[in-house]
PDB file of C-alpha atoms in Angstrom:
ATOM      1  CA  SER T   1       0.073   0.270   0.187  1.00  0.00           C
ATOM      2  CA  SER T   2       1.069   3.731  -0.870  1.00  0.00           C
ATOM      3  CA  PHE T   3      -0.132   6.622   1.492  1.00  0.00           C
ATOM      4  CA  THR T   4       0.661  10.268   2.202  1.00  0.00           C
ATOM      5  CA  ILE T   5       0.564  11.668   5.786  1.00  0.00           C
ATOM      6  CA  ASP T   6      -1.120  15.226   5.305  1.00  0.00           C
ATOM      7  CA  GLU T   7      -5.018  14.989   4.917  1.00  0.00           C
ATOM      8  CA  ASN T   8      -4.821  19.110   3.564  1.00  0.00           C
ATOM      9  CA  THR T   9      -2.699  17.895   0.959  1.00  0.00           C
ATOM     10  CA  LEU T  10      -4.842  14.918   0.413  1.00  0.00           C
ATOM     11  CA  SER T  11      -7.812  16.790   0.270  1.00  0.00           C
ATOM     12  CA  GLY T  12      -6.919  18.926  -3.043  1.00  0.00           C
ATOM     13  CA  LEU T  13      -6.095  16.082  -5.000  1.00  0.00           C
ATOM     14  CA  SER T  14      -8.358  13.228  -6.809  1.00  0.00           C
ATOM     15  CA  LEU T  15      -7.602   9.357  -6.390  1.00  0.00           C
ATOM     16  CA  GLU T  16      -6.433   9.350  -9.904  1.00  0.00           C
ATOM     17  CA  GLU T  17      -3.776  12.121  -9.144  1.00  0.00           C
ATOM     18  CA  LEU T  18      -2.822  11.016  -5.676  1.00  0.00           C
ATOM     19  CA  LEU T  19      -2.159   7.698  -7.672  1.00  0.00           C
ATOM     20  CA  ASN T  20       0.170   9.293 -10.152  1.00  0.00           C
ATOM     21  CA  THR T  21       2.414  11.006  -7.972  1.00  0.00           C
ATOM     22  CA  LYS T  22       5.763  10.465  -9.017  1.00  0.00           C
ATOM     23  CA  ILE T  23       8.316   8.585  -6.643  1.00  0.00           C
ATOM     24  CA  VAL T  24      12.027   7.676  -7.208  1.00  0.00           C
ATOM     25  CA  THR T  25      13.119   5.788  -4.629  1.00  0.00           C
ATOM     26  CA  ALA T  26      11.075   2.198  -4.698  1.00  0.00           C
ATOM     27  CA  SER T  27      12.805   0.777  -7.905  1.00  0.00           C
ATOM     28  CA  ASN T  28      15.514   3.410  -8.178  1.00  0.00           C
ATOM     29  CA  LEU T  29      13.447   4.720 -11.256  1.00  0.00           C
ATOM     30  CA  ALA T  30      11.165   7.210 -11.774  1.00  0.00           C
ATOM     31  CA  GLU T  31       7.419   5.510 -11.698  1.00  0.00           C
ATOM     32  CA  ARG T  32       4.094   6.490 -10.401  1.00  0.00           C
ATOM     33  CA  LEU T  33       3.020   5.863  -6.787  1.00  0.00           C
ATOM     34  CA  SER T  34       0.455   3.167  -7.870  1.00  0.00           C
ATOM     35  CA  ASP T  35       3.364   1.203 -10.033  1.00  0.00           C
ATOM     36  CA  ALA T  36       5.422   1.300  -6.779  1.00  0.00           C
ATOM     37  CA  PRO T  37       6.525  -2.744  -5.854  1.00  0.00           C
ATOM     38  CA  ALA T  38       6.628  -1.309  -1.582  1.00  0.00           C
ATOM     39  CA  SER T  39       4.835   0.561   0.892  1.00  0.00           C
ATOM     40  CA  VAL T  40       6.150   3.908   0.214  1.00  0.00           C
ATOM     41  CA  LEU T  41       5.230   6.987   2.434  1.00  0.00           C
ATOM     42  CA  VAL T  42       6.020  10.298   0.892  1.00  0.00           C
ATOM     43  CA  ILE T  43       6.187  13.548   2.808  1.00  0.00           C
ATOM     44  CA  THR T  44       6.118  17.128   0.867  1.00  0.00           C
ATOM     45  CA  ALA T  45       7.646  20.260   1.118  1.00  0.00           C
ATOM     46  CA  GLU T  46       4.203  21.815   2.429  1.00  0.00           C
ATOM     47  CA  GLU T  47       3.913  19.377   4.906  1.00  0.00           C
ATOM     48  CA  ILE T  48       7.128  20.160   6.413  1.00  0.00           C
ATOM     49  CA  GLU T  49       6.397  23.450   6.313  1.00  0.00           C
ATOM     50  CA  ASN T  50       2.954  22.831   7.954  1.00  0.00           C
ATOM     51  CA  ARG T  51       4.416  20.777  10.895  1.00  0.00           C
ATOM     52  CA  GLY T  52       7.047  23.273  11.743  1.00  0.00           C
ATOM     53  CA  TYR T  53       9.930  20.783  11.180  1.00  0.00           C
ATOM     54  CA  THR T  54      13.490  22.340  12.137  1.00  0.00           C
ATOM     55  CA  ASP T  55      15.298  19.050  10.941  1.00  0.00           C
ATOM     56  CA  LEU T  56      15.013  15.510   9.558  1.00  0.00           C
ATOM     57  CA  VAL T  57      15.246  14.122  12.677  1.00  0.00           C
ATOM     58  CA  GLU T  58      11.878  15.509  13.845  1.00  0.00           C
ATOM     59  CA  ILE T  59      10.351  13.961  10.846  1.00  0.00           C
ATOM     60  CA  PHE T  60      11.948  10.669  11.274  1.00  0.00           C
ATOM     61  CA  GLY T  61      10.604  10.655  14.771  1.00  0.00           C
ATOM     62  CA  ASP T  62       7.001  11.124  12.919  1.00  0.00           C
ATOM     63  CA  ILE T  63       7.012   8.484  10.649  1.00  0.00           C
ATOM     64  CA  PRO T  64       5.027   5.588  11.321  1.00  0.00           C
ATOM     65  CA  GLY T  65       6.922   2.249  12.477  1.00  0.00           C
ATOM     66  CA  ILE T  66       9.964   4.059  13.430  1.00  0.00           C
ATOM     67  CA  ASP T  67      11.167   5.126  16.952  1.00  0.00           C
ATOM     68  CA  VAL T  68      13.941   7.532  17.574  1.00  0.00           C
ATOM     69  CA  SER T  69      15.919   7.712  21.068  1.00  0.00           C
ATOM     70  CA  ILE T  70      17.723  11.509  20.879  1.00  0.00           C
ATOM     71  CA  THR T  71      21.012  10.557  23.359  1.00  0.00           C
ATOM     72  CA  PHE T  72      22.447  14.159  22.432  1.00  0.00           C
ATOM     73  CA  GLY T  73      25.979  12.303  22.410  1.00  0.00           C
ATOM     74  CA  ASP T  74      28.134  11.879  19.530  1.00  0.00           C
ATOM     75  CA  LEU T  75      25.237  10.367  17.032  1.00  0.00           C
ATOM     76  CA  TYR T  76      22.513  12.773  18.295  1.00  0.00           C
ATOM     77  CA  PHE T  77      20.001  10.387  18.094  1.00  0.00           C
ATOM     78  CA  ARG T  78      19.431   6.333  17.380  1.00  0.00           C
ATOM     79  CA  PRO T  79      16.712   5.511  15.060  1.00  0.00           C
ATOM     80  CA  TYR T  80      14.787   2.137  15.302  1.00  0.00           C
ATOM     81  CA  TRP T  81      12.816   0.712  12.709  1.00  0.00           C
ATOM     82  CA  ARG T  82       9.533  -1.304  13.614  1.00  0.00           C
ATOM     83  CA  GLY T  83      11.088  -2.821  16.836  1.00  0.00           C
ATOM     84  CA  PHE T  84      14.697  -3.451  15.607  1.00  0.00           C
ATOM     85  CA  ARG T  85      17.230  -2.155  17.802  1.00  0.00           C
ATOM     86  CA  LYS T  86      20.883  -2.389  16.820  1.00  0.00           C
ATOM     87  CA  GLY T  87      23.506  -0.419  18.454  1.00  0.00           C
ATOM     88  CA  ALA T  88      24.705   2.669  16.923  1.00  0.00           C
ATOM     89  CA  THR T  89      24.550   1.649  13.310  1.00  0.00           C
ATOM     90  CA  SER T  90      21.685   2.298  11.020  1.00  0.00           C
ATOM     91  CA  PRO T  91      19.310  -0.574   9.623  1.00  0.00           C
ATOM     92  CA  PHE T  92      18.459   1.712   6.725  1.00  0.00           C
ATOM     93  CA  LEU T  93      19.778   3.577   3.689  1.00  0.00           C
ATOM     94  CA  PHE T  94      20.127   7.408   4.031  1.00  0.00           C
ATOM     95  CA  MET T  95      19.975   8.921   0.452  1.00  0.00           C
ATOM     96  CA  VAL T  96      19.855  12.574  -0.816  1.00  0.00           C
ATOM     97  CA  ASP T  97      18.831  12.050  -4.578  1.00  0.00           C
ATOM     98  CA  GLY T  98      20.222   8.901  -5.050  1.00  0.00           C
ATOM     99  CA  LEU T  99      23.005   9.863  -3.851  1.00  0.00           C
ATOM    100  CA  VAL T 100      24.245   7.361  -0.204  1.00  0.00           C
ATOM    101  CA  MET T 101      24.802   9.415   2.668  1.00  0.00           C
ATOM    102  CA  ASN T 102      25.421   6.599   4.980  1.00  0.00           C
ATOM    103  CA  HIS T 103      28.815   6.735   6.957  1.00  0.00           C
ATOM    104  CA  ILE T 104      31.318   4.345   4.843  1.00  0.00           C
ATOM    105  CA  TRP T 105      32.682   2.501   7.646  1.00  0.00           C
ATOM    106  CA  PHE T 106      30.213   2.522  10.889  1.00  0.00           C
ATOM    107  CA  ASN T 107      26.769   2.827   8.536  1.00  0.00           C
ATOM    108  CA  TRP T 108      25.623   5.961  10.979  1.00  0.00           C
ATOM    109  CA  THR T 109      22.966   8.014   9.708  1.00  0.00           C
ATOM    110  CA  ASP T 110      23.424  11.097  11.737  1.00  0.00           C
ATOM    111  CA  VAL T 111      24.474  13.279   8.406  1.00  0.00           C
ATOM    112  CA  MET T 112      20.586  13.813   8.689  1.00  0.00           C
ATOM    113  CA  SER T 113      20.525  17.038  11.148  1.00  0.00           C
ATOM    114  CA  ALA T 114      22.397  18.569   8.778  1.00  0.00           C
ATOM    115  CA  VAL T 115      20.152  18.855   5.815  1.00  0.00           C
ATOM    116  CA  PRO T 116      18.469  21.519   4.888  1.00  0.00           C
ATOM    117  CA  LEU T 117      14.824  21.552   4.903  1.00  0.00           C
ATOM    118  CA  SER T 118      14.402  24.346   2.815  1.00  0.00           C
ATOM    119  CA  ASN T 119      15.793  22.439  -0.490  1.00  0.00           C
ATOM    120  CA  ILE T 120      13.490  19.274   0.121  1.00  0.00           C
ATOM    121  CA  LYS T 121      10.691  19.011  -2.361  1.00  0.00           C
ATOM    122  CA  GLN T 122       9.871  15.249  -0.761  1.00  0.00           C
ATOM    123  CA  VAL T 123      10.908  12.959   1.585  1.00  0.00           C
ATOM    124  CA  GLU T 124      10.466   9.456   0.486  1.00  0.00           C
ATOM    125  CA  VAL T 125      10.057   6.353   2.997  1.00  0.00           C
ATOM    126  CA  VAL T 126      10.318   2.681   1.474  1.00  0.00           C
ATOM    127  CA  TYR T 127       9.587   0.020   4.179  1.00  0.00           C
ATOM    128  CA  GLY T 128      10.905  -3.535   4.126  1.00  0.00           C
ATOM    129  CA  PRO T 129      14.310  -5.025   3.066  1.00  0.00           C
ATOM    130  CA  ALA T 130      15.236  -3.218  -0.648  1.00  0.00           C
ATOM    131  CA  SER T 131      18.290  -4.773  -0.574  1.00  0.00           C
ATOM    132  CA  SER T 132      18.054  -6.067  -3.853  1.00  0.00           C
ATOM    133  CA  VAL T 133      17.758  -2.780  -5.440  1.00  0.00           C
ATOM    134  CA  TYR T 134      20.146  -0.626  -3.057  1.00  0.00           C
ATOM    135  CA  GLY T 135      22.564  -3.219  -1.235  1.00  0.00           C
ATOM    136  CA  PRO T 136      22.826  -5.094   2.565  1.00  0.00           C
ATOM    137  CA  ASN T 137      22.693  -1.680   4.162  1.00  0.00           C
ATOM    138  CA  ALA T 138      19.127  -0.934   3.282  1.00  0.00           C
ATOM    139  CA  MET T 139      17.848  -3.941   5.046  1.00  0.00           C
ATOM    140  CA  MET T 140      14.672  -2.539   7.152  1.00  0.00           C
ATOM    141  CA  GLY T 141      13.960   0.167   4.773  1.00  0.00           C
ATOM    142  CA  VAL T 142      15.261   3.487   2.447  1.00  0.00           C
ATOM    143  CA  ILE T 143      14.764   6.906   3.425  1.00  0.00           C
ATOM    144  CA  ASN T 144      15.749   9.372  -0.067  1.00  0.00           C
ATOM    145  CA  ILE T 145      15.480  13.238   0.349  1.00  0.00           C
ATOM    146  CA  VAL T 146      14.392  14.821  -3.244  1.00  0.00           C
ATOM    147  CA  THR T 147      15.733  18.148  -3.503  1.00  0.00           C
ATOM    148  CA  HIS T 148      14.363  21.002  -5.799  1.00  0.00           C
ATOM    149  CA  ASN T 149      16.806  21.218  -8.445  1.00  0.00           C
ATOM    150  CA  ASP T 150      14.754  22.980 -11.544  1.00  0.00           C
ATOM    151  CA  LEU T 151      12.569  25.820 -11.849  1.00  0.00           C
ATOM    152  CA  GLU T 152       9.562  25.870 -14.829  1.00  0.00           C
ATOM    153  CA  ALA T 153      10.675  29.071 -16.400  1.00  0.00           C
ATOM    154  CA  ASN T 154      14.412  31.417 -16.182  1.00  0.00           C
ATOM    155  CA  GLY T 155      14.437  33.117 -12.949  1.00  0.00           C
ATOM    156  CA  SER T 156      15.681  32.567  -9.037  1.00  0.00           C
ATOM    157  CA  ARG T 157      13.552  30.882  -6.260  1.00  0.00           C
ATOM    158  CA  SER T 158      14.839  31.266  -2.304  1.00  0.00           C
ATOM    159  CA  LYS T 159      13.614  30.263   0.929  1.00  0.00           C
ATOM    160  CA  ILE T 160      14.690  30.860   4.019  1.00  0.00           C
ATOM    161  CA  ARG T 161      13.583  29.665   7.728  1.00  0.00           C
ATOM    162  CA  LEU T 162      14.910  31.195  10.882  1.00  0.00           C
ATOM    163  CA  GLY T 163      13.988  29.999  14.322  1.00  0.00           C
ATOM    164  CA  GLY T 164      14.508  29.616  17.894  1.00  0.00           C
ATOM    165  CA  GLY T 165      13.664  28.390  21.161  1.00  0.00           C
ATOM    166  CA  ASN T 166      14.704  27.296  24.799  1.00  0.00           C
ATOM    167  CA  PHE T 167      18.317  27.178  25.755  1.00  0.00           C
ATOM    168  CA  ASP T 168      19.281  29.997  23.178  1.00  0.00           C
ATOM    169  CA  THR T 169      18.707  27.977  20.291  1.00  0.00           C
ATOM    170  CA  ARG T 170      18.708  29.599  16.954  1.00  0.00           C
ATOM    171  CA  VAL T 171      17.960  28.027  13.360  1.00  0.00           C
ATOM    172  CA  ALA T 172      18.721  29.266  10.099  1.00  0.00           C
ATOM    173  CA  ASP T 173      18.306  27.251   7.067  1.00  0.00           C
ATOM    174  CA  MET T 174      18.344  28.550   3.745  1.00  0.00           C
ATOM    175  CA  THR T 175      18.311  27.968  -0.199  1.00  0.00           C
ATOM    176  CA  LEU T 176      18.635  30.006  -3.422  1.00  0.00           C
ATOM    177  CA  LEU T 177      18.028  28.172  -6.707  1.00  0.00           C
ATOM    178  CA  TYR T 178      18.830  30.184 -10.233  1.00  0.00           C
ATOM    179  CA  LYS T 179      17.986  29.041 -13.909  1.00  0.00           C
ATOM    180  CA  GLN T 180      18.606  30.684 -16.868  1.00  0.00           C
ATOM    181  CA  ASP T 181      18.313  28.349 -20.140  1.00  0.00           C
ATOM    182  CA  GLU T 182      20.588  25.464 -19.196  1.00  0.00           C
ATOM    183  CA  LEU T 183      22.200  26.970 -16.383  1.00  0.00           C
ATOM    184  CA  ARG T 184      21.044  25.733 -12.912  1.00  0.00           C
ATOM    185  CA  LEU T 185      22.847  27.338  -9.738  1.00  0.00           C
ATOM    186  CA  ARG T 186      21.810  25.885  -6.307  1.00  0.00           C
ATOM    187  CA  VAL T 187      23.103  27.112  -3.008  1.00  0.00           C
ATOM    188  CA  SER T 188      22.096  25.325   0.029  1.00  0.00           C
ATOM    189  CA  GLY T 189      23.143  25.638   3.584  1.00  0.00           C
ATOM    190  CA  MET T 190      21.899  25.260   7.515  1.00  0.00           C
ATOM    191  CA  VAL T 191      23.155  26.390  11.064  1.00  0.00           C
ATOM    192  CA  ASN T 192      21.690  24.773  13.744  1.00  0.00           C
ATOM    193  CA  HIS T 193      22.752  25.930  17.461  1.00  0.00           C
ATOM    194  CA  GLY T 194      20.891  24.634  20.035  1.00  0.00           C
TER     195      GLY T 194
END
């Protein structure tokens, strides 16, 4: 089965539009959500903004079937998929635009906390073993961050997110995307002091 988590987004789409949503993670190629041979969760940029997340770890904590323990230690957090507890390593694959971001030796995914949310088009979560497509590190599933990498017309798009909170927490998250004919220029960054 396939689903998305925000009722506001769902209410504006017909069943046909929902089934035709494009994803890339289930088979490592672009396909319609209805054709994906896996259980896939899609979280859109609008859903991220509406829920007020400040980093991917917060999003991760809201995903059904995944528990997150915030340790604030060297690894910052420990994710557990469907009750599978495996020390400090991550039993899933974390990718940005199809590029594997897991630590090459320890398989940690703590880099998730440094990914700017302002540049995310959608987050695709594939449940279940995807080792046949992605290798042994995708034992429990795959998370792929799909970023904004193009504009419909020449011009620019910018998004800046600023926030603050308890204990002098300060977050700055920004993305600038520029397009001129065949040229694409994108700059993204995030500073999180907290």
